[in-house]
CSV table of C-alpha atoms in Angstrom, one decimal:
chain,number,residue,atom,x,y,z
O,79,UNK,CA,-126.6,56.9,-97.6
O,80,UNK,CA,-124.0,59.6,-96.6
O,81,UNK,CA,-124.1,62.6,-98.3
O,82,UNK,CA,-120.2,63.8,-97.1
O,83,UNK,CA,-117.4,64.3,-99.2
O,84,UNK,CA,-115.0,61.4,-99.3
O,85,UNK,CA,-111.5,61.3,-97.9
O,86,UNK,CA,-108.8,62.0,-99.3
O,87,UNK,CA,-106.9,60.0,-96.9
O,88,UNK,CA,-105.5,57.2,-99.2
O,89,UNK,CA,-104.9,59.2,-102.3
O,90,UNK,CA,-102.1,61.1,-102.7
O,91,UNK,CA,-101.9,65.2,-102.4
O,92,UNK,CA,-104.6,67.1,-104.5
O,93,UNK,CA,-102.4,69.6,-107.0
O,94,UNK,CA,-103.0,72.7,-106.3
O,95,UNK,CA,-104.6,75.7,-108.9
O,96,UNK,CA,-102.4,78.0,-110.2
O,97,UNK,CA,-102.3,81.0,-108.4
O,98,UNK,CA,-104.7,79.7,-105.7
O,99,UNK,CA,-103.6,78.5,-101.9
O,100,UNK,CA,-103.5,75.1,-101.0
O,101,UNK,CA,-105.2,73.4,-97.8
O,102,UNK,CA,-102.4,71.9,-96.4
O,103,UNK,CA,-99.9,74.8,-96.5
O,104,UNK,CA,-98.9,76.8,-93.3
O,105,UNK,CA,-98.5,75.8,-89.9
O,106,UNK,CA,-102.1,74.1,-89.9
O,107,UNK,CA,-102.5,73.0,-93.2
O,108,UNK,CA,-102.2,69.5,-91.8
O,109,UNK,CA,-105.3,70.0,-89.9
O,110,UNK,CA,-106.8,71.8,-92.6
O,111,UNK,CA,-106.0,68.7,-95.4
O,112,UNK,CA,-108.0,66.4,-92.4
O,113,UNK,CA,-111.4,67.8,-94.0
O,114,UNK,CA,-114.1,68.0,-91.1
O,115,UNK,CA,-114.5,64.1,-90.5
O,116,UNK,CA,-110.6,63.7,-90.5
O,117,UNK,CA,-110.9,66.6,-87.8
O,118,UNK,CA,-113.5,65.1,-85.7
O,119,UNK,CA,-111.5,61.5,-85.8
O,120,UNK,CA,-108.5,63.9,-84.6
O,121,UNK,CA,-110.5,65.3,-81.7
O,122,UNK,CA,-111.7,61.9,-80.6
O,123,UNK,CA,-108.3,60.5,-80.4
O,124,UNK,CA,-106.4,63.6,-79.0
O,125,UNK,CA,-109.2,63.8,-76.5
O,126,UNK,CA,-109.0,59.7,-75.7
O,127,UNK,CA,-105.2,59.8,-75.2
O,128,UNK,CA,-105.0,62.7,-73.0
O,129,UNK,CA,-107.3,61.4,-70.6
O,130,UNK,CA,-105.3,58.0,-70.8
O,131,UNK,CA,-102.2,60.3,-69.8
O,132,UNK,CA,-104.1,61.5,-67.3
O,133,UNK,CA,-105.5,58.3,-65.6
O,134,UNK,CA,-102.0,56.6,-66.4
O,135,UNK,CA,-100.3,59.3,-64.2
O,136,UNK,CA,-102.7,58.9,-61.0
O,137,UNK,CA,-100.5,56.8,-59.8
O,138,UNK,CA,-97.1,57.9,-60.2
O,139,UNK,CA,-97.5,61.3,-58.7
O,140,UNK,CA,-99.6,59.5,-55.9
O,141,UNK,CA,-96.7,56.8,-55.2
O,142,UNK,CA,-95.3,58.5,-52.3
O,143,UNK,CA,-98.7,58.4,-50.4
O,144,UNK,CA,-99.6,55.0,-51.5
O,145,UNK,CA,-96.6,53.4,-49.9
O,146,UNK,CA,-96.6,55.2,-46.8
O,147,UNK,CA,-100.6,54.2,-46.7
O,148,UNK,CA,-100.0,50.7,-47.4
O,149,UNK,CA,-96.5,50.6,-45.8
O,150,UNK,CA,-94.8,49.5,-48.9
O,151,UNK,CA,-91.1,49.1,-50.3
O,152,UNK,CA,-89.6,50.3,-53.5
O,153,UNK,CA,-89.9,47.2,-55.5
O,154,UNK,CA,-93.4,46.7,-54.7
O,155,UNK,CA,-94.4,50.3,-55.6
O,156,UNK,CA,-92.4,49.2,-58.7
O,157,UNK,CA,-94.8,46.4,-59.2
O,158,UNK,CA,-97.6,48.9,-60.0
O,159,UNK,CA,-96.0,49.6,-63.3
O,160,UNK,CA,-95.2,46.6,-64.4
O,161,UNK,CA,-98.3,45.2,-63.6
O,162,UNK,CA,-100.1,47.9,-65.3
O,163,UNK,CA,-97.5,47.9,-68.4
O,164,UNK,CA,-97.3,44.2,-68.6
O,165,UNK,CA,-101.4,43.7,-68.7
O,166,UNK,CA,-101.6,46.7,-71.5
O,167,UNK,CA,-99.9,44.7,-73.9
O,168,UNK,CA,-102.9,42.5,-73.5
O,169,UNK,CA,-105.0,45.2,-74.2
O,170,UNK,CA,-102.9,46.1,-76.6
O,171,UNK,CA,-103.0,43.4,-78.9
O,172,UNK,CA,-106.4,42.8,-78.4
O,173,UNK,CA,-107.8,46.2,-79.1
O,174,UNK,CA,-105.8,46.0,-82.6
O,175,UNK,CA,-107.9,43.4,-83.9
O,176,UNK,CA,-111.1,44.2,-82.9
O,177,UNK,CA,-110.2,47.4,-84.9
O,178,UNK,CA,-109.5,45.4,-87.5
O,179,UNK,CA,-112.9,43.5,-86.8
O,180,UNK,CA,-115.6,45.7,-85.7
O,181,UNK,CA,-114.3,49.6,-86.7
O,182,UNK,CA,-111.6,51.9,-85.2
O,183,UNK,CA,-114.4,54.1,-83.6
O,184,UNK,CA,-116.0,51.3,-81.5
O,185,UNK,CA,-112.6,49.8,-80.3
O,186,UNK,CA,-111.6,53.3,-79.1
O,187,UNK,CA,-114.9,53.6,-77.1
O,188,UNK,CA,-114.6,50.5,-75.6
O,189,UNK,CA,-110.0,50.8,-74.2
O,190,UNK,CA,-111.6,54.5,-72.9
O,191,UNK,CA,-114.4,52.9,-70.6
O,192,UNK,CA,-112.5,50.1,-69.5
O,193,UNK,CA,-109.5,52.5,-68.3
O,194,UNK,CA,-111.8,55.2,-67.3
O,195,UNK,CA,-114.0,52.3,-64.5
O,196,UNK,CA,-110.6,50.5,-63.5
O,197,UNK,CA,-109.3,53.9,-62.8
O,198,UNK,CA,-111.9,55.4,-60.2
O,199,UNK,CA,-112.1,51.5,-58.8
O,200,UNK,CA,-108.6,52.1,-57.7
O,201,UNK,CA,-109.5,55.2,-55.8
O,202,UNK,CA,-111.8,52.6,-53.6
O,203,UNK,CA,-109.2,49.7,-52.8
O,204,UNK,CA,-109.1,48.8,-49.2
O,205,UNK,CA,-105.4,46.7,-49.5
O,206,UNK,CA,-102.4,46.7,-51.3
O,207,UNK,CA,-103.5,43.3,-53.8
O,208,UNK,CA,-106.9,44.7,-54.7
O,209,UNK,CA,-105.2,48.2,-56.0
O,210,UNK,CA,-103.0,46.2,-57.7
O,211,UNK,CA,-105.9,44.0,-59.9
O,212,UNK,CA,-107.5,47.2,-60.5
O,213,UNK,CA,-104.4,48.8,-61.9
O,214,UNK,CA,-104.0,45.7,-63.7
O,215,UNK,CA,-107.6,46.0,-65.3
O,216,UNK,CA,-107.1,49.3,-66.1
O,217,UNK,CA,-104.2,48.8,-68.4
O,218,UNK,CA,-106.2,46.2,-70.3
O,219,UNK,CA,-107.8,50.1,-71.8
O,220,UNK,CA,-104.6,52.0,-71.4
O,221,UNK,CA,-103.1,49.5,-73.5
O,222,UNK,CA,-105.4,49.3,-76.2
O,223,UNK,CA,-106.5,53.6,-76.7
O,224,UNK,CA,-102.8,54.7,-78.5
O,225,UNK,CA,-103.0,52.4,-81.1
O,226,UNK,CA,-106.4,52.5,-82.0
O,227,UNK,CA,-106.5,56.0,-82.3
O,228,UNK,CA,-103.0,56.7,-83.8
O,229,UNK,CA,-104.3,54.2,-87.0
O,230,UNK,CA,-108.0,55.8,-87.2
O,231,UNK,CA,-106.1,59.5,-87.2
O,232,UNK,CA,-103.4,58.0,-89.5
O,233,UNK,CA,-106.6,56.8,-91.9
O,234,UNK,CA,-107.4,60.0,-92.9
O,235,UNK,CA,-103.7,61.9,-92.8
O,236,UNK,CA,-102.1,62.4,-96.2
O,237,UNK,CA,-98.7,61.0,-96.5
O,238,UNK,CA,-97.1,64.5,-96.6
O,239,UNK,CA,-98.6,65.3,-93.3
O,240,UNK,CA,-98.4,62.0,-91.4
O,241,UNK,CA,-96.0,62.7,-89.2
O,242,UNK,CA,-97.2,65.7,-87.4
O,243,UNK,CA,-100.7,65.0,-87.6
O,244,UNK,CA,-99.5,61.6,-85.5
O,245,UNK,CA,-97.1,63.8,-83.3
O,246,UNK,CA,-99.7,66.4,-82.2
O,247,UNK,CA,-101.7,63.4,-81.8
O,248,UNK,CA,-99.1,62.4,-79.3
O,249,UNK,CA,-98.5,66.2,-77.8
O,250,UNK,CA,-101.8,64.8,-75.8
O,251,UNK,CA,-99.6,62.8,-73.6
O,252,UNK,CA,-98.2,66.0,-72.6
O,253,UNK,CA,-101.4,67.9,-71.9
O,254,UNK,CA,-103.2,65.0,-69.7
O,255,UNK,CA,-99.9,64.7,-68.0
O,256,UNK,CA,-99.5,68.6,-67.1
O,257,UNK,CA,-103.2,68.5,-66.0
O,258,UNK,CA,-102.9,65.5,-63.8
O,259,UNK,CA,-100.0,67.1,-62.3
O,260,UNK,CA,-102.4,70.3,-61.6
O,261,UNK,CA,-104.7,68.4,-60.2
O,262,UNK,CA,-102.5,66.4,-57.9
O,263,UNK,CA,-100.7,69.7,-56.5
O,264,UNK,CA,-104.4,70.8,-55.5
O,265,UNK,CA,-105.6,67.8,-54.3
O,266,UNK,CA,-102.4,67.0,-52.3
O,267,UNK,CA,-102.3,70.6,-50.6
O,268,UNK,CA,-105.5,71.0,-49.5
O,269,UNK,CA,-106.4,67.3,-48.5
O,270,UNK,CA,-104.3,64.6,-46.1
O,271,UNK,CA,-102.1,62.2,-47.8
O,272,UNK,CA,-104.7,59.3,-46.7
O,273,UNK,CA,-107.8,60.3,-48.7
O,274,UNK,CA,-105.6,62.3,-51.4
O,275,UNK,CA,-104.6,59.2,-53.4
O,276,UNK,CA,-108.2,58.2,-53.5
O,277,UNK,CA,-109.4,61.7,-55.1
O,278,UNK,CA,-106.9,61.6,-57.6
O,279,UNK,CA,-108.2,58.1,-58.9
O,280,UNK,CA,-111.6,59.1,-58.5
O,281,UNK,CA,-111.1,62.2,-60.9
O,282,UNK,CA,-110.5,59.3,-63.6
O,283,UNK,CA,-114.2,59.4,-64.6
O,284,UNK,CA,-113.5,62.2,-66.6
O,285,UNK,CA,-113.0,59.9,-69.5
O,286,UNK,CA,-117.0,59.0,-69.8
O,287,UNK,CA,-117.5,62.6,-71.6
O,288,UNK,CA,-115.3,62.2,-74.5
O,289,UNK,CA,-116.8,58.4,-75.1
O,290,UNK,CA,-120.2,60.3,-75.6
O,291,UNK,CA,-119.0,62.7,-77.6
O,292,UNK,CA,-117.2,60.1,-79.7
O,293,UNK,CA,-120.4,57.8,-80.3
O,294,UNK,CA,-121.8,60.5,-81.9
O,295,UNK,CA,-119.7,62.6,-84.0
O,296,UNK,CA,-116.8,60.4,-85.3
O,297,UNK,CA,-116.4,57.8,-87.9
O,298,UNK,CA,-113.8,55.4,-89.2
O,299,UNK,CA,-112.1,56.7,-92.8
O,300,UNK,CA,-114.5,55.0,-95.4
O,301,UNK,CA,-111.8,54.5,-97.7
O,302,UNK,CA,-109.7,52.5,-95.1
O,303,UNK,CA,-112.5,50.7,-93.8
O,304,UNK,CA,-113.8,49.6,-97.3
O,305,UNK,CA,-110.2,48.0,-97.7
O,306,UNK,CA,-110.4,46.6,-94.5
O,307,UNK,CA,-113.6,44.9,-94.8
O,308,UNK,CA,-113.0,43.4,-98.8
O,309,UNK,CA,-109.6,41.2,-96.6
O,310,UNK,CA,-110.2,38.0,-95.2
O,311,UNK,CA,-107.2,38.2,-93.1
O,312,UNK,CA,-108.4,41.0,-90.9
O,313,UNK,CA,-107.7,41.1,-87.5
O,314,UNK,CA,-105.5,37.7,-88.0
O,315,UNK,CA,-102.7,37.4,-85.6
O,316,UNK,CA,-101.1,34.9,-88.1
O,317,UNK,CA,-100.7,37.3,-90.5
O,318,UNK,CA,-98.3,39.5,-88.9
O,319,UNK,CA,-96.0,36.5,-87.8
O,320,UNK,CA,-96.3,34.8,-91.2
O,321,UNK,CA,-92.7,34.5,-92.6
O,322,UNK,CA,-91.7,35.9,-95.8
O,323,UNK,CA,-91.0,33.8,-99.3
O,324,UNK,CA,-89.3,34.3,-102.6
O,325,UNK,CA,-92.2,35.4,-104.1
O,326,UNK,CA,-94.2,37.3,-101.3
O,327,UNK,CA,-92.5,39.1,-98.3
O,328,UNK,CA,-94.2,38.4,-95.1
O,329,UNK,CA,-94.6,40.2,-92.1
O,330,UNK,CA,-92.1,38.4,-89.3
O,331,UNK,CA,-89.4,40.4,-89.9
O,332,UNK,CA,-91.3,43.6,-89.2
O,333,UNK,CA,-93.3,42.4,-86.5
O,334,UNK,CA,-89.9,41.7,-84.4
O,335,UNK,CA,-88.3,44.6,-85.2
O,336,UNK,CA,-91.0,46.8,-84.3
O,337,UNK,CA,-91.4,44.8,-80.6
O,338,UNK,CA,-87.7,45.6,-80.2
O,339,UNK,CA,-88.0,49.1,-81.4
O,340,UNK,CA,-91.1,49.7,-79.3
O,341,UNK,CA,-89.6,47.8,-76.0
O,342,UNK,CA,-86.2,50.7,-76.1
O,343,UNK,CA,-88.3,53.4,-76.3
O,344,UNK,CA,-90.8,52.8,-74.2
O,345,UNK,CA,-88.3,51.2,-71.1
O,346,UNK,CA,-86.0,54.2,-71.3
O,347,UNK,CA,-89.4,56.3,-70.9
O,348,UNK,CA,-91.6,54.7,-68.5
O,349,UNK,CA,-88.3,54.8,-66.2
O,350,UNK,CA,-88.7,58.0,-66.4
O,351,UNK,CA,-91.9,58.6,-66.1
O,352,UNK,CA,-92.2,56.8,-62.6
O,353,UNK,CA,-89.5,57.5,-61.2
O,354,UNK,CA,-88.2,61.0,-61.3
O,355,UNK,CA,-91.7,62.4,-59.4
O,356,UNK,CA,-90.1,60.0,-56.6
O,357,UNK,CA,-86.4,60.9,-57.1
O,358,UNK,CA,-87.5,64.8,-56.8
O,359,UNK,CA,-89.1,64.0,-53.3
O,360,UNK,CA,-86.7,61.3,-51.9
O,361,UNK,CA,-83.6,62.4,-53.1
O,362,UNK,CA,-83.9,66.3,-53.8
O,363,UNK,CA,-85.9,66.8,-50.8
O,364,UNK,CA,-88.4,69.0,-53.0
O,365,UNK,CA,-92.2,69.9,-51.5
O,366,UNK,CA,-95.2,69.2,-53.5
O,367,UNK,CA,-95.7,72.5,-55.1
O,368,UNK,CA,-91.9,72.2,-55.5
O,369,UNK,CA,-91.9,68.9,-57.8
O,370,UNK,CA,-95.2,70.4,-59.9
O,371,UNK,CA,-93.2,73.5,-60.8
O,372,UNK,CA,-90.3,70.9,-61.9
O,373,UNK,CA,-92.2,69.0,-63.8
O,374,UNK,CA,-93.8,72.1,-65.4
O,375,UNK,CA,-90.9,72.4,-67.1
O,376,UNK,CA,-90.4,68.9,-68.1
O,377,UNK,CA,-93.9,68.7,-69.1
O,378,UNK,CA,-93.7,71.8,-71.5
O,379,UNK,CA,-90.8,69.8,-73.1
O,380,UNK,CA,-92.5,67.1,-74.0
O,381,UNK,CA,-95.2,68.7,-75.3
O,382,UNK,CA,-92.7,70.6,-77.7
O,383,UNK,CA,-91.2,67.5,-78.3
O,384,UNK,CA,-93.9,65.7,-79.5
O,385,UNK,CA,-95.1,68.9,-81.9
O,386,UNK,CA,-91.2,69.4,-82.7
O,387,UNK,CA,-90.8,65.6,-83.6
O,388,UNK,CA,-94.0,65.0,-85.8
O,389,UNK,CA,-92.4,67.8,-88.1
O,390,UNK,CA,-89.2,66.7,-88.2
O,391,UNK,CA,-90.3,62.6,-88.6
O,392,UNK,CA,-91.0,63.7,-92.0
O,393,UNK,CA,-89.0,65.8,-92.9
O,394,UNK,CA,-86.1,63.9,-91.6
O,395,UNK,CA,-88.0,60.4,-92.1
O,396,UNK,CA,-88.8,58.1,-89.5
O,397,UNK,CA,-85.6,56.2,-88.9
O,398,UNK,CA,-83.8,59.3,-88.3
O,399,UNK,CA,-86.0,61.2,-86.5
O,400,UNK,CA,-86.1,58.1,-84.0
O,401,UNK,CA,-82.3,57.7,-83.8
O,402,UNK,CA,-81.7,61.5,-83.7
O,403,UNK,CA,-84.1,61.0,-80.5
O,404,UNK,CA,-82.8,58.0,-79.1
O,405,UNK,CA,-79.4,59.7,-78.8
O,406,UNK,CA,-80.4,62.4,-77.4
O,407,UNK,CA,-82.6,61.2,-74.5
O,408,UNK,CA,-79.9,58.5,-73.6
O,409,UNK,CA,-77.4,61.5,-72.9
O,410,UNK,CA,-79.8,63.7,-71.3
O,411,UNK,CA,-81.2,60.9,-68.9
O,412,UNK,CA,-77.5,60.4,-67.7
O,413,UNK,CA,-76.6,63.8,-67.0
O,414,UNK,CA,-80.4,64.3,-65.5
O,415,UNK,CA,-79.0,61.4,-63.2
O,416,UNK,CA,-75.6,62.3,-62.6
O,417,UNK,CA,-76.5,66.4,-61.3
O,418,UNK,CA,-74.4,66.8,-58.2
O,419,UNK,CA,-76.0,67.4,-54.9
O,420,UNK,CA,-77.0,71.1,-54.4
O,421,UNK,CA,-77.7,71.4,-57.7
O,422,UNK,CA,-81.1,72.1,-58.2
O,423,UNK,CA,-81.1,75.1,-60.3
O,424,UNK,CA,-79.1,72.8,-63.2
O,425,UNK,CA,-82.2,70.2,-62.4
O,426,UNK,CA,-85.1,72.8,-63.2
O,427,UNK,CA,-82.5,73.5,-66.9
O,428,UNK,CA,-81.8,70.1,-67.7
O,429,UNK,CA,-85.8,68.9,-67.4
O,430,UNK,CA,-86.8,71.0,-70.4
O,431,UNK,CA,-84.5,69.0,-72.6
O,432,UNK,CA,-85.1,65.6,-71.0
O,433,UNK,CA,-89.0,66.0,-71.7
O,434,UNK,CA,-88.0,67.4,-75.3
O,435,UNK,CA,-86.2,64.2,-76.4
O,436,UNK,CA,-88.4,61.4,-74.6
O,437,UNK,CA,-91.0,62.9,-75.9
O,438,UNK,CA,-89.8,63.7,-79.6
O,439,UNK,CA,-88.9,60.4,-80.3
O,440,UNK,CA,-92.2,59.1,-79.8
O,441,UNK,CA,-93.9,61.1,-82.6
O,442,UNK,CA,-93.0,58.9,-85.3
O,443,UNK,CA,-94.6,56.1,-83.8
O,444,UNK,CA,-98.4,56.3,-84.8
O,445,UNK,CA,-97.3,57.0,-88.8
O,446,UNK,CA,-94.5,54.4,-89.1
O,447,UNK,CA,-96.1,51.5,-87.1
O,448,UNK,CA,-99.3,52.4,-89.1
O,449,UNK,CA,-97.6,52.2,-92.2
O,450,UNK,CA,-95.6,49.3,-91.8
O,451,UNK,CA,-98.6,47.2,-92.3
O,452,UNK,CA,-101.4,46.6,-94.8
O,453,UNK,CA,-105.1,47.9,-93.9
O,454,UNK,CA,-106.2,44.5,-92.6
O,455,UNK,CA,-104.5,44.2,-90.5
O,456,UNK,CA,-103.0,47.2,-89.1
O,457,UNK,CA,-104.7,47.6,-86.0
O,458,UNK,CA,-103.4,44.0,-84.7
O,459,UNK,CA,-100.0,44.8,-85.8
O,460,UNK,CA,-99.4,48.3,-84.4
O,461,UNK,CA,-101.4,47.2,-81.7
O,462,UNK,CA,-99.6,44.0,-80.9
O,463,UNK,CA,-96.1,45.5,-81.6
O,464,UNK,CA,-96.7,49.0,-79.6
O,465,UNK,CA,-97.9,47.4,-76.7
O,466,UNK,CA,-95.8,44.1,-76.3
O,467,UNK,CA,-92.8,46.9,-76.1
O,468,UNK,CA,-94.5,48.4,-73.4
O,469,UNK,CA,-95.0,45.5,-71.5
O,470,UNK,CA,-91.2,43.7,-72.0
O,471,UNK,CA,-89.9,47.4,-71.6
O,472,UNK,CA,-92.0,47.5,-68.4
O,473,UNK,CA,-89.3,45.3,-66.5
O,474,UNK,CA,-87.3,48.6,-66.9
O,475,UNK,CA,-89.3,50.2,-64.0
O,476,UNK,CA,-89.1,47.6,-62.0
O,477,UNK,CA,-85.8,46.6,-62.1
O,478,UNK,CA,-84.9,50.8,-61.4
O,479,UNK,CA,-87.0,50.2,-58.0
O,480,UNK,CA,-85.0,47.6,-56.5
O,481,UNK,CA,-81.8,49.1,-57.8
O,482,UNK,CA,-82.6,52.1,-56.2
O,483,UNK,CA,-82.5,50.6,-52.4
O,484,UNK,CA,-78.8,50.2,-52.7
O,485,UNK,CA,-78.0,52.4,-55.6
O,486,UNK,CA,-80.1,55.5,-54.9
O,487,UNK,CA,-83.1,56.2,-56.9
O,488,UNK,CA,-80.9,58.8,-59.1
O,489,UNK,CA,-78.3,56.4,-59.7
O,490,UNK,CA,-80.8,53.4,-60.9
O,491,UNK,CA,-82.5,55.9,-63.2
O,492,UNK,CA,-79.5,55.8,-66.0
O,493,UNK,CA,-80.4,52.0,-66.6
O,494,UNK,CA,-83.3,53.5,-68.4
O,495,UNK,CA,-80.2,54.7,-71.0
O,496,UNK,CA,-80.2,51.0,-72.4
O,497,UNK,CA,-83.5,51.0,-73.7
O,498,UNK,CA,-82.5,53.6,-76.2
O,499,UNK,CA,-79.6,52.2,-77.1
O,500,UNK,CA,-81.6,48.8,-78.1
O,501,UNK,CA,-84.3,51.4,-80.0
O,502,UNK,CA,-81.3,52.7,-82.2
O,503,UNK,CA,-80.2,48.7,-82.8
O,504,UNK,CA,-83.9,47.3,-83.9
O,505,UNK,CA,-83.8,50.5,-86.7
O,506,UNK,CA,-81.6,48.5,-88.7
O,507,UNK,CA,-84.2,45.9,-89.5
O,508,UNK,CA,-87.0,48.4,-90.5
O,509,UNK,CA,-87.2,49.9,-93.5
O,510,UNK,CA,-87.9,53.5,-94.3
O,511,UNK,CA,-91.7,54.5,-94.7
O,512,UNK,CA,-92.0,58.3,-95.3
O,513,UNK,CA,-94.6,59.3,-97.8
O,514,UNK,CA,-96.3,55.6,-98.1
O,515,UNK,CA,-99.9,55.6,-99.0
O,516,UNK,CA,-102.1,53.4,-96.4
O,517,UNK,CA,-103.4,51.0,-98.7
C-alpha cells in the first residue's frame, strides 16, 4: 500500500494559515500546489509533448528536400500533413479511451513509442508511398500523446491553477519545435540534402528515454482514477454523443462544439505550421541558417504565448482567452501574408507576434476540454474532440498547397484566417468552465 500523501487535485484550494505563505502563491506556486507526484506527472507529459513537437516537425522543415528527392509537387507534399493529421484523429480517439480503460500513464507510454518507431521508419523509406504510411502510422501516437497527457496533468491541477499548469504544459510545443529547428540547421549545413531528410527522422528515437523514465516514476491522480474506475461508462464512445433530456443534460451538444472549436484552431495553425518554413525558402529566397534565425523568433513567441495564455485563460476564463486569441492570430496571419516584397526586416517583427497568438490560444485547451467532461470519460472525449479537429482542420494544409501553385504560397496562407473565424463561432455553444472541480 502506498505510503504518499494524497492529492489534492479534486478538492478545492487548502486555506491558508494566518500569517504563513501559501504553496501556490508566486510565479511557481502552480508547480508548487502539484505536490511531488503532480510534478512528476508534469515532467512526463511536458517531456512526451515536446518530443511529439519535435518528431511532428521532421517533416515540415525537411519538405523542401523531400520533394526535390522524390520529385514531388505542392499538393502531394501537402498530402504529408493531412495524412499525418487525418490518421491522428484515430489515434486520437483511441488513446482517450484506453485512458479511460487501462490508466493515463500506460496510454501515454504507449502514443510515445508508436510515434517515436514510425518516426525513425520514415528516415528509411525508399519511395514516396512508403514515407507516406509511415507518416501515417506515426500520427496514430502523435495523435493520441496531447490528450492523454493534458487530462493526467489536469488530474492533479487545482482549479485556480488549471490554466497555466495546462499552458506550460503546452509551452512544450515550443521547446521541441525550437530544438528540431536546431537540429535541422546542423544537420542540413553540414550534410547533402539527400541523406539530410533521413538524419532528421532518424533523430526521432529520442522519444524511447522519456518512455523509461515514465514507467518508472509517474502515476495516474488516485483520486481521479478511483472515480474513473467506480463508472461503468468509462471509455464509452456513446456517452459523449448521448443527447441530453429534461431531466439529465447529455453530452452531444458539447462533443460538437468542441470538434468545431478544435477544427478552427487547429486549421488556422497547422497552415501555419507547414507552410511558412516553405514560404521563407520559395518565396523570400531565405538560406537555411536564414529561415532558423526567422523562426527563432517565431518560436520564442509561441513559447511566450503558450506561458502568456495559460495565465490569462484563467484569469480571463476560457472563452475569452480563446476568442481574444482567435482574433488576434486571424489578423496577424493576414498581415504575415500580405508583407510586400523586400520587406524582410517587417517579416523577422511580425513573426514574434504571429507565434504569440497561435500559440496563446492553445493554452486553454488541455483545462477546458478536460473539464468539459466527467472523469469517465474524459480521456475519450478530449481525446475524440481534440483530435477529430485536427484531422477535419487538416484539409486546411492541403487545400493551402494547391492554392499555392497559382496563388503563391504567401497568398494561400490567409485561408488559414477562416479557421479562426469558425473557432470564435463554435464558442457560443460552450459554456464557461473556469474554476470547475474534475469530478
Amino acid at each position: 500500500m502506498s505510503t504518499n500523501p494524497p492529492s489534492q487535485a479534486l478538492t478545492a484550494d487548502t486555506p491558508p494559515v494566518a500569517g504563513e505563505p501559501t504553496a501556490q502563491e508566486g510565479a511557481f506556486g502552480w508547480l508548487r500546489a502539484l505536490g511531488p507526484r503532480g510534478r512528476r506527472a508534469f515532467g512526463g507529459a511536458f517531456g512526451g509533448y515536446g518530443l511529439d513537437s519535435y518528431d511532428y516537425f521532421t517533416l515540415p522543415l525537411s519538405m523542401v528536400a523531400l520533394a526535390a528527392y522524390f520529385g514531388l509537387d505542392s499538393g502531394q507534399t501537402g498530402l504529408f500533413t493531412t495524412v499525418t493529421l487525418v490518421v491522428s484523429a484515430v489515434g486520437g480517439a483511441v488513446a482517450g479511451v484506453v485512458a479511460d480503460r487501462i490508466g493515463r500513464v500506460k496510454a501515454l507510454m504507449i502514443t510515445v513509442i508508436t510515434y517515436a518507431v514510425f518516426t525513425v521508419a520514415c528516415g528509411f523509406a525508399p519511395n514516396y508511398e512508403t514515407l507516406l504510411v509511415f507518416r501515417a502510422l506515426q500520427g496514430l501516437g502523435f495523435g493520441g500523446e496531447w490528450a492523454v497527457g493534458a487530462i493526467l496533468v489536469a488530474e492533479y491541477a487545482s482549479p485556480r491553477h488549471r490554466g497555466r499548469t495546462l499552458g506550460a504544459v503546452q509551452s512544450a510545443w515550443a521547446v521541441g519545435w525550437g530544438l528540431a529547428v536546431v537540429v535541422y540547421t546542423l544537420v542540413f549545413q553540414f550534410l547533402d540534402d539527400d541523406i539530410a531528410w533521413r538524419v532528421m527522422f532518424w533523430t526521432g528515437a529520442l522519444p524511447a528515454l522519456l518512455v523509461v523514465w515514465v514507467r518508472h516514476r509517474v502515476q495516474d491522480a488516485p483520486e481521479a482514477a478511483a472515480v474513473r474506475e467506480q463508472s461503468a461508462d468509462k471509455g464509452s464512445f456513446t456517452t459523449i454523443f448521448k443527447p441530453g433530456t429534461a431531466k439529465a443534460p447529455g453530452l452531444l451538444r458539447t462533443t460538437f462544439f468542441a470538434v468545431l472549436l478544435s477544427t478552427g484552431v487547429q486549421g488556422g495553425y497547422y497552415t501555419l505550421a507547414t507552410w511558412v518554413p516553405t514560404y521563407l525558402k520559395t518565396e523570400r529566397g531565405l538560406s537555411v541558417v536564414g529561415t532558423g534565425g526567422y523562426l527563432t523568433l517565431l518560436i520564442s513567441g509561441a513559447f511566450l504565448g503558450y506561458l502568456t495564455g495559460g495565465v490569462l485563460t484563467d484569469r480571463l476564463g476560457r472563452k475569452r482567452n480563446i476568442l481574444l486569441f482567435a482574433i488576434l492570430s486571424a489578423a496577424c496571419i493576414l498581415a504575415y501574408a500580405n508583407i510586400p516584397e523586400g520587406s524582410n526586416t517587417l517579416l523577422l517583427v511580425l513573426g514574434f507576434p504571429l507565434g504569440f497568438c497561435m500559440s496563446a490560444i492553445f493554452s486553454g485547451f488541455g483545462s477546458f476540454l478536460s473539464e468539459l467532461y466527467p472523469a469517465a470519460v474524459r480521456g475519450t472525449g478530449q481525446g475524440f474532440t481534440y483530435n477529430t479537429g485536427r484531422a477535419v482542420g487538416a484539409a486546411f494544409p492541403t487545400t493551402v498547397g494547391f492554392l499555392a501553385d497559382s496563388w503563391g504560397v504567401g497568398g494561400a496562407l490567409v485561408f488559414g484566417a477562416i479557421g479562426y473565424a469558425l473557432a470564435a463561432v463554435a464558442l457560443i455553444g460552450l459554456p464557461e468552465t473556469r474554476g470547475k472541480e474534475l469530478l
